[in-house]
mmCIF file of C-alpha atoms in Angstrom:
data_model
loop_
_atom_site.group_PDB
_atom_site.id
_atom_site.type_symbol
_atom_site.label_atom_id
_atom_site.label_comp_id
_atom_site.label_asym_id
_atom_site.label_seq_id
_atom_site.Cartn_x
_atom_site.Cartn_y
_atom_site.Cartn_z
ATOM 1 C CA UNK A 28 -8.959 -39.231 36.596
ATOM 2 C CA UNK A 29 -11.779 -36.945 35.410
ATOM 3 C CA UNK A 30 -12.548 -38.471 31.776
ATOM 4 C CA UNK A 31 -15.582 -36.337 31.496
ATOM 5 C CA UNK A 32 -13.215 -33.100 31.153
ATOM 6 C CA UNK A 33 -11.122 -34.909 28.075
ATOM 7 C CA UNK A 34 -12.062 -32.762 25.134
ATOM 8 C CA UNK A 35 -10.249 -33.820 21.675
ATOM 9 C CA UNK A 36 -9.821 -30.485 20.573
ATOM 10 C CA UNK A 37 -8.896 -28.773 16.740
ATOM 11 C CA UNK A 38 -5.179 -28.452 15.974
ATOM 12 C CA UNK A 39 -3.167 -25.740 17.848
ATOM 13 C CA UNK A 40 -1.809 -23.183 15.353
ATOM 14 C CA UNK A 41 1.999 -21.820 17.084
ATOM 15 C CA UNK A 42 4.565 -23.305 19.260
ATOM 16 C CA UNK A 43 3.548 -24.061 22.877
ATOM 17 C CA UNK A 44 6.060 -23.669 25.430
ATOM 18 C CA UNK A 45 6.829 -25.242 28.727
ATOM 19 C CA UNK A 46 8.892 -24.619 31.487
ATOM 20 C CA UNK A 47 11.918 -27.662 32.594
ATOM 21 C CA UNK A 48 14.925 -28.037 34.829
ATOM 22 C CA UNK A 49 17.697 -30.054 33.273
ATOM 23 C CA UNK A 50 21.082 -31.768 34.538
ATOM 24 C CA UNK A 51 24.139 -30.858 32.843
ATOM 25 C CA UNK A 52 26.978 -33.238 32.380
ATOM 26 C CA UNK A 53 30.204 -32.599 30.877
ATOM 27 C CA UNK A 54 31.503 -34.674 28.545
ATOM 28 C CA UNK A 55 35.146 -35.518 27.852
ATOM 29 C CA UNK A 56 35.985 -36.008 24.231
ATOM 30 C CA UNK A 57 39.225 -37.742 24.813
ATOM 31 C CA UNK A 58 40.465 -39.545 27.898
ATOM 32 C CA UNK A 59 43.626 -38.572 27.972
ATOM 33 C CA UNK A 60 45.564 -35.399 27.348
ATOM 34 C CA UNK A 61 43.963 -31.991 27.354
ATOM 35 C CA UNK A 62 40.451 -32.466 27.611
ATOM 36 C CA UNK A 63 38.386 -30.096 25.611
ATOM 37 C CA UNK A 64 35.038 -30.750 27.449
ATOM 38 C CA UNK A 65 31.134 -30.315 25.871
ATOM 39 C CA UNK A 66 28.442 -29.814 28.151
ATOM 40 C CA UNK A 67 25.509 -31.652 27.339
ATOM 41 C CA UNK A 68 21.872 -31.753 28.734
ATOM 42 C CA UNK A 69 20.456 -34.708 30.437
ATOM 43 C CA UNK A 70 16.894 -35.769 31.712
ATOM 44 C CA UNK A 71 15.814 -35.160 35.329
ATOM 45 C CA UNK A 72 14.357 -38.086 35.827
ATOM 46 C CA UNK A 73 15.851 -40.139 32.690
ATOM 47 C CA UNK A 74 19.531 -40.918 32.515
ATOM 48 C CA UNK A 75 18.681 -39.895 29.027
ATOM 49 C CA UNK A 76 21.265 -37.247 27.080
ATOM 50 C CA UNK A 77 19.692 -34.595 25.122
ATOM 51 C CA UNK A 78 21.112 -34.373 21.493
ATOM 52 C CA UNK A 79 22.373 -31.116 20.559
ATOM 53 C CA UNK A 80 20.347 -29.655 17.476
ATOM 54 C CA UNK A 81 17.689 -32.465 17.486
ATOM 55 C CA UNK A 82 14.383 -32.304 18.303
ATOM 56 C CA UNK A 83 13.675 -34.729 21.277
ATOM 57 C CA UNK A 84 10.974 -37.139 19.757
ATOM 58 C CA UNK A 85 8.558 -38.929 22.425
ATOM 59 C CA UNK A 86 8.423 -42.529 22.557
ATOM 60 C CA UNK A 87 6.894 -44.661 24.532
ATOM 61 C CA UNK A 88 9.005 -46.880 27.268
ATOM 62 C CA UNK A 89 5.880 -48.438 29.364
ATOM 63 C CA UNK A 90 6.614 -51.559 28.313
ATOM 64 C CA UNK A 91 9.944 -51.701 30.365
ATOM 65 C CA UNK A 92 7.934 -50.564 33.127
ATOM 66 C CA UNK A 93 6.651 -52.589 36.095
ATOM 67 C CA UNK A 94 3.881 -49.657 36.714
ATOM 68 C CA UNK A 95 0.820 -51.602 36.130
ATOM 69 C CA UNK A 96 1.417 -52.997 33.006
ATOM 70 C CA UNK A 97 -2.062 -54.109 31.903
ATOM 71 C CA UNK A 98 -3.108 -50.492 32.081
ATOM 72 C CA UNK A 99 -0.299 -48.663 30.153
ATOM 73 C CA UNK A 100 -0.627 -51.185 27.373
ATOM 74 C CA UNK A 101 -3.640 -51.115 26.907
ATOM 75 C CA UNK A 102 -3.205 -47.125 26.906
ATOM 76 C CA UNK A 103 -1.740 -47.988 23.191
ATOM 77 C CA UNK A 104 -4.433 -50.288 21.254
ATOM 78 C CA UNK A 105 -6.008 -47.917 19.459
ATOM 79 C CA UNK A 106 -3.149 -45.682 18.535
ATOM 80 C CA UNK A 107 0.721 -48.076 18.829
ATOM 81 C CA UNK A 108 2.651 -45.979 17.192
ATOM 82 C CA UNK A 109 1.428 -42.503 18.723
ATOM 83 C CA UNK A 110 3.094 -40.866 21.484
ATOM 84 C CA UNK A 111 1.816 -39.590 23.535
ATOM 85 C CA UNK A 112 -1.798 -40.660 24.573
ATOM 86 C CA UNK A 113 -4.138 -39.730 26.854
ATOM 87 C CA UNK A 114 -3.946 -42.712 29.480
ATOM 88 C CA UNK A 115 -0.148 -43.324 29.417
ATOM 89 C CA UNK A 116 1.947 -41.401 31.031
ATOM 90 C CA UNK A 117 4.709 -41.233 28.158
ATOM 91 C CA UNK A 118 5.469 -38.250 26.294
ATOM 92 C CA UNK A 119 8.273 -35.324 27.055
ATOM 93 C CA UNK A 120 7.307 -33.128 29.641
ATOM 94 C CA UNK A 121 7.174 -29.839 30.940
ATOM 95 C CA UNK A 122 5.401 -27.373 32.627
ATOM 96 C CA UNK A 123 3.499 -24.367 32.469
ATOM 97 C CA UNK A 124 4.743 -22.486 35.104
ATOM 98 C CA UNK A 125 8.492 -21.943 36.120
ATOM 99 C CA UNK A 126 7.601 -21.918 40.092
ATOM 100 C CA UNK A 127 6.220 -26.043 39.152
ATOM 101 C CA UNK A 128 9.342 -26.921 37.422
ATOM 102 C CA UNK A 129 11.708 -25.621 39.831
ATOM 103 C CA UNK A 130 9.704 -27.500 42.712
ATOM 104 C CA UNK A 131 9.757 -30.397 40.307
ATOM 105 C CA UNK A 132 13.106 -29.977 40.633
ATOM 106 C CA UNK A 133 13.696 -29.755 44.008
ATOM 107 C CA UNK A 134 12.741 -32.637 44.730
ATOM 108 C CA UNK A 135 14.349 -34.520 41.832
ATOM 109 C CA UNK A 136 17.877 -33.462 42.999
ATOM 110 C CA UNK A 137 17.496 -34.591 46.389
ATOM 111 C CA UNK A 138 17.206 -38.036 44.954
ATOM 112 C CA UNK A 139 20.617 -37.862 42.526
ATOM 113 C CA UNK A 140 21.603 -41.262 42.209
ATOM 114 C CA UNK A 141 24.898 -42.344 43.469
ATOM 115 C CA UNK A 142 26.067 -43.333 39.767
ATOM 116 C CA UNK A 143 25.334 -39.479 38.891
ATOM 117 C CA UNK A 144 27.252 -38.333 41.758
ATOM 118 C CA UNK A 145 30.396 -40.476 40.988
ATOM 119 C CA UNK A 146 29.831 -39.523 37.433
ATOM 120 C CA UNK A 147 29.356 -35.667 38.112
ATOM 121 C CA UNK A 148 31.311 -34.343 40.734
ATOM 122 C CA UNK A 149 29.800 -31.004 40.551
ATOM 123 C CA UNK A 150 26.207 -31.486 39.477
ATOM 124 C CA UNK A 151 25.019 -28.424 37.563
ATOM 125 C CA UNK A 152 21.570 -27.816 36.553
ATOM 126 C CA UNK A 153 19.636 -25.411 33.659
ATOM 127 C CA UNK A 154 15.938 -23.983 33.675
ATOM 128 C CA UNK A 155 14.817 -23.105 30.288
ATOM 129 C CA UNK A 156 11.476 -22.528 28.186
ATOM 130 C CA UNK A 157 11.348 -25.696 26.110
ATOM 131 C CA UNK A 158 9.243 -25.315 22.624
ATOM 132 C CA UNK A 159 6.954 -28.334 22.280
ATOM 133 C CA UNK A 160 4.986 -29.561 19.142
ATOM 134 C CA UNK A 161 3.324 -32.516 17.090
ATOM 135 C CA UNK A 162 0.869 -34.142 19.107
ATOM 136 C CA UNK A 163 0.016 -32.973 22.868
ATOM 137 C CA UNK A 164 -1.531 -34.019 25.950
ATOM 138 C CA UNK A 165 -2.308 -30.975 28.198
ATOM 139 C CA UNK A 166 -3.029 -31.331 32.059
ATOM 140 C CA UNK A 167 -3.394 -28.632 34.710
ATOM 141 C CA UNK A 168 -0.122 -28.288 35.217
ATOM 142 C CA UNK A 169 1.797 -28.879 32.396
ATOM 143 C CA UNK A 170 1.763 -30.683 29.069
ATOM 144 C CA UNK A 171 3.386 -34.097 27.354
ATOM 145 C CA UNK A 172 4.638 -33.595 24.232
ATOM 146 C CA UNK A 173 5.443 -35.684 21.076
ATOM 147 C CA UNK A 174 8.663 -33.372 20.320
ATOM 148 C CA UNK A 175 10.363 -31.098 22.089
ATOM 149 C CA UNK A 176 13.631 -28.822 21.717
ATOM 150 C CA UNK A 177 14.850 -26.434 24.730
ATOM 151 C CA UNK A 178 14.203 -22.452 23.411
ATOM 152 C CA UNK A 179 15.836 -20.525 26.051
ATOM 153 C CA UNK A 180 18.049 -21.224 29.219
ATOM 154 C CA UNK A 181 18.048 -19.265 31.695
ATOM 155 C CA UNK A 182 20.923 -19.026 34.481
ATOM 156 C CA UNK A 183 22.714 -16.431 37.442
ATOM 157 C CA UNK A 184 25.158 -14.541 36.471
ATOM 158 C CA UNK A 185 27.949 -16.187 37.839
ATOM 159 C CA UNK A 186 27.150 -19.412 35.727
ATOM 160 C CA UNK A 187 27.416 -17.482 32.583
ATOM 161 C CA UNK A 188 30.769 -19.060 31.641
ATOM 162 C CA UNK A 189 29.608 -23.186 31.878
ATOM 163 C CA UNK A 190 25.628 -21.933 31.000
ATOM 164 C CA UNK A 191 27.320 -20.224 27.592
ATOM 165 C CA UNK A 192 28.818 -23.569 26.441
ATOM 166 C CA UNK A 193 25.958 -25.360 26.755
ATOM 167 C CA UNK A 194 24.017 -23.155 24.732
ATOM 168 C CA UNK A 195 26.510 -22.826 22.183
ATOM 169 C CA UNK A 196 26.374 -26.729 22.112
ATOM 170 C CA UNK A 197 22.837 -26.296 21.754
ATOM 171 C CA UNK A 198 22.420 -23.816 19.760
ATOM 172 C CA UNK A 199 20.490 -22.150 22.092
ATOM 173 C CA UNK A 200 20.694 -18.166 23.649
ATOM 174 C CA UNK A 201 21.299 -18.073 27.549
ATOM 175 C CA UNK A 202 20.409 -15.537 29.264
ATOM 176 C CA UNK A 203 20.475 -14.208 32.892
ATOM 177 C CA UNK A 204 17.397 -14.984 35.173
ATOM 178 C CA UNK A 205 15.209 -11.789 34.342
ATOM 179 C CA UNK A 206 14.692 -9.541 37.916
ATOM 180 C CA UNK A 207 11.047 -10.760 37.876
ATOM 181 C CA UNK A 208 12.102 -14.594 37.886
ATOM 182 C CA UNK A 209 15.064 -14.123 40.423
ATOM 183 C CA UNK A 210 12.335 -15.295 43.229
ATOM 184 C CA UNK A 211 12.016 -18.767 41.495
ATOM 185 C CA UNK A 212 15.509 -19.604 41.498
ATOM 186 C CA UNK A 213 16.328 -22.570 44.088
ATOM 187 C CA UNK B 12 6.362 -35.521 37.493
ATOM 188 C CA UNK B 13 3.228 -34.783 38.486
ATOM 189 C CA UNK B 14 1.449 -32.197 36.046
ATOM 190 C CA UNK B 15 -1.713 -32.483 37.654
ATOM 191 C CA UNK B 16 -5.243 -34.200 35.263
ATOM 192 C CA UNK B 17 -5.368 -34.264 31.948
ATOM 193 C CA UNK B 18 -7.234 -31.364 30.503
ATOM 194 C CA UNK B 19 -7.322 -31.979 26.740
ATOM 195 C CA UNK B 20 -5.203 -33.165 23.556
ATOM 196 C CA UNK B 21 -4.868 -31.683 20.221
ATOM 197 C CA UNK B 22 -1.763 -31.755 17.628
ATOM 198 C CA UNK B 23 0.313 -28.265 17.884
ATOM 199 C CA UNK B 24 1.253 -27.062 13.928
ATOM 200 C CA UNK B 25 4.865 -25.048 15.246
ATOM 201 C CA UNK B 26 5.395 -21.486 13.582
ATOM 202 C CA UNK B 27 8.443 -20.367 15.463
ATOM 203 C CA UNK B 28 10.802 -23.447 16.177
ATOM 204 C CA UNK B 29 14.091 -23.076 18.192
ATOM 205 C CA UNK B 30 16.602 -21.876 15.396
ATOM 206 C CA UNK B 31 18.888 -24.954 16.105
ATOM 207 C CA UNK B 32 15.825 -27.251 14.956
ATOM 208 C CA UNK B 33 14.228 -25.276 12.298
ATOM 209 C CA UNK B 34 14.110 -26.842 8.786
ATOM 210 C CA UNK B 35 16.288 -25.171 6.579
ATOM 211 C CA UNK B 36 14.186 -23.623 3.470
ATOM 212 C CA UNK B 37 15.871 -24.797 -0.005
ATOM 213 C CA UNK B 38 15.785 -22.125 -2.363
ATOM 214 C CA UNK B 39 13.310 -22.111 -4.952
ATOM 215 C CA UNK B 40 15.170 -23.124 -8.363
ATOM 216 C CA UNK B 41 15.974 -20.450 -10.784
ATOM 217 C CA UNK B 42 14.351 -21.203 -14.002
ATOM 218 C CA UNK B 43 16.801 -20.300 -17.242
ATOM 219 C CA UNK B 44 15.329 -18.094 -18.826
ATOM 220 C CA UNK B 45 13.218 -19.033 -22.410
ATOM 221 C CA UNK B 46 15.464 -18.924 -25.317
ATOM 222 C CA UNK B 47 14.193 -15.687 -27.624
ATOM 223 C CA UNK B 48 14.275 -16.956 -31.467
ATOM 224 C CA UNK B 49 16.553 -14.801 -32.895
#
């Protein structure tokens, strides 16, 4: 880790905005009978379901990790209740560019658990800007965040119909993957 | 995920949140308006 490059900069004035991939799992309101279904986001990497028209608030989970322990604690003396901090690796997180995320991703769904599978039997995914604020950690690739709400999804055409619910759920716009971007879709 | 090193931290003061997360501005009470002496 370079520390000497750490600079503790003034506050940011306007949104920043990252770049993420996210699963999307339907959810049945009712087991049985017609089954009007939601669609709601979920982590990549978290088994973690994004709440529709709440900003996602950073907190930190390192002590349920087994990732050198001693470190990540220690990560958290000065500041406990801040998320994130420099030398933790907790906070939400996206990236700056869309071609990152959606290698991100491709590696991430290669590795779908077998619970998600069972649970999913189609696995859909979104890409979307996400708008990130409050405190921030920025690296060369990307940023953590201490909140975060998706701004835009992006999808192909013939997901319009699935893509659509979720962002009404959201309350979020959907729109097709832009000619320019059409190269970065897996 | 691997972002890469950390650069730099600062806090980020939003001007332009997602609409579905954006406070919702009360409106500023009406004051009645001062009673004239007739």
């Amino acid at each position: 880790m370079r520390l000497t490059t750490i600079v503790q900069e003034r506050p940011h004035r306007g949104t920043l905005y990252g770049w993420r991939w996210w699963w999307v799992k339907p959810q049945r309101e009712a087991f049985y009978g017609p089954l009007p279904v939601t669609y709601h986001l979920s982590s990549i990497h978290l088994d973690e379901l994004v709440t529709p028209r709440k900003p996602l608030r950073a907190t930190c989970m390192s002590e349920n990790l087994y990732l050198n322990p001693t470190s990540m604690s220690s990560a958290h003396t000065d500041q406990p209740k801040r998320c994130p901090v420099m030398f933790c690796p907790c906070g939400i997180y996206a990236f700056k560019s869309l071609a990152d995320a959606r290698t991100y991703w491709e590696g991430a769904r290669d590795h779908v658990s077998i619970d998600f599978m069972l649970e999913v039997a189609k696995p859909r995914a979104l890409a979307g800007r996400v708008a990130l604020w409050g405190h921030v950690i920025e690296h060369e690739r990307g940023y953590r965040a201490e909140y975060a709400y998706p701004a835009q999804f992006f999808c192909r055409e013939p997901d319009m119909e699935w893509a659509g619910k979720v962002g009404e759920t959201y309350g979020v716009p959907v729109t097709v993957f832009p000619p320019e971007l059409e190269g970065l879709i897996p | 995920m691997n972002i890469g090193e950390p650069i730099r931290e600062y806090d980020v003061i939003p001007d332009d949140l997602p609409e579905a997360v954006r406070p919702v501005e009360e409106p500023a009470p009406v004051e009645a308006p001062a009673e004239v002496p007739a």
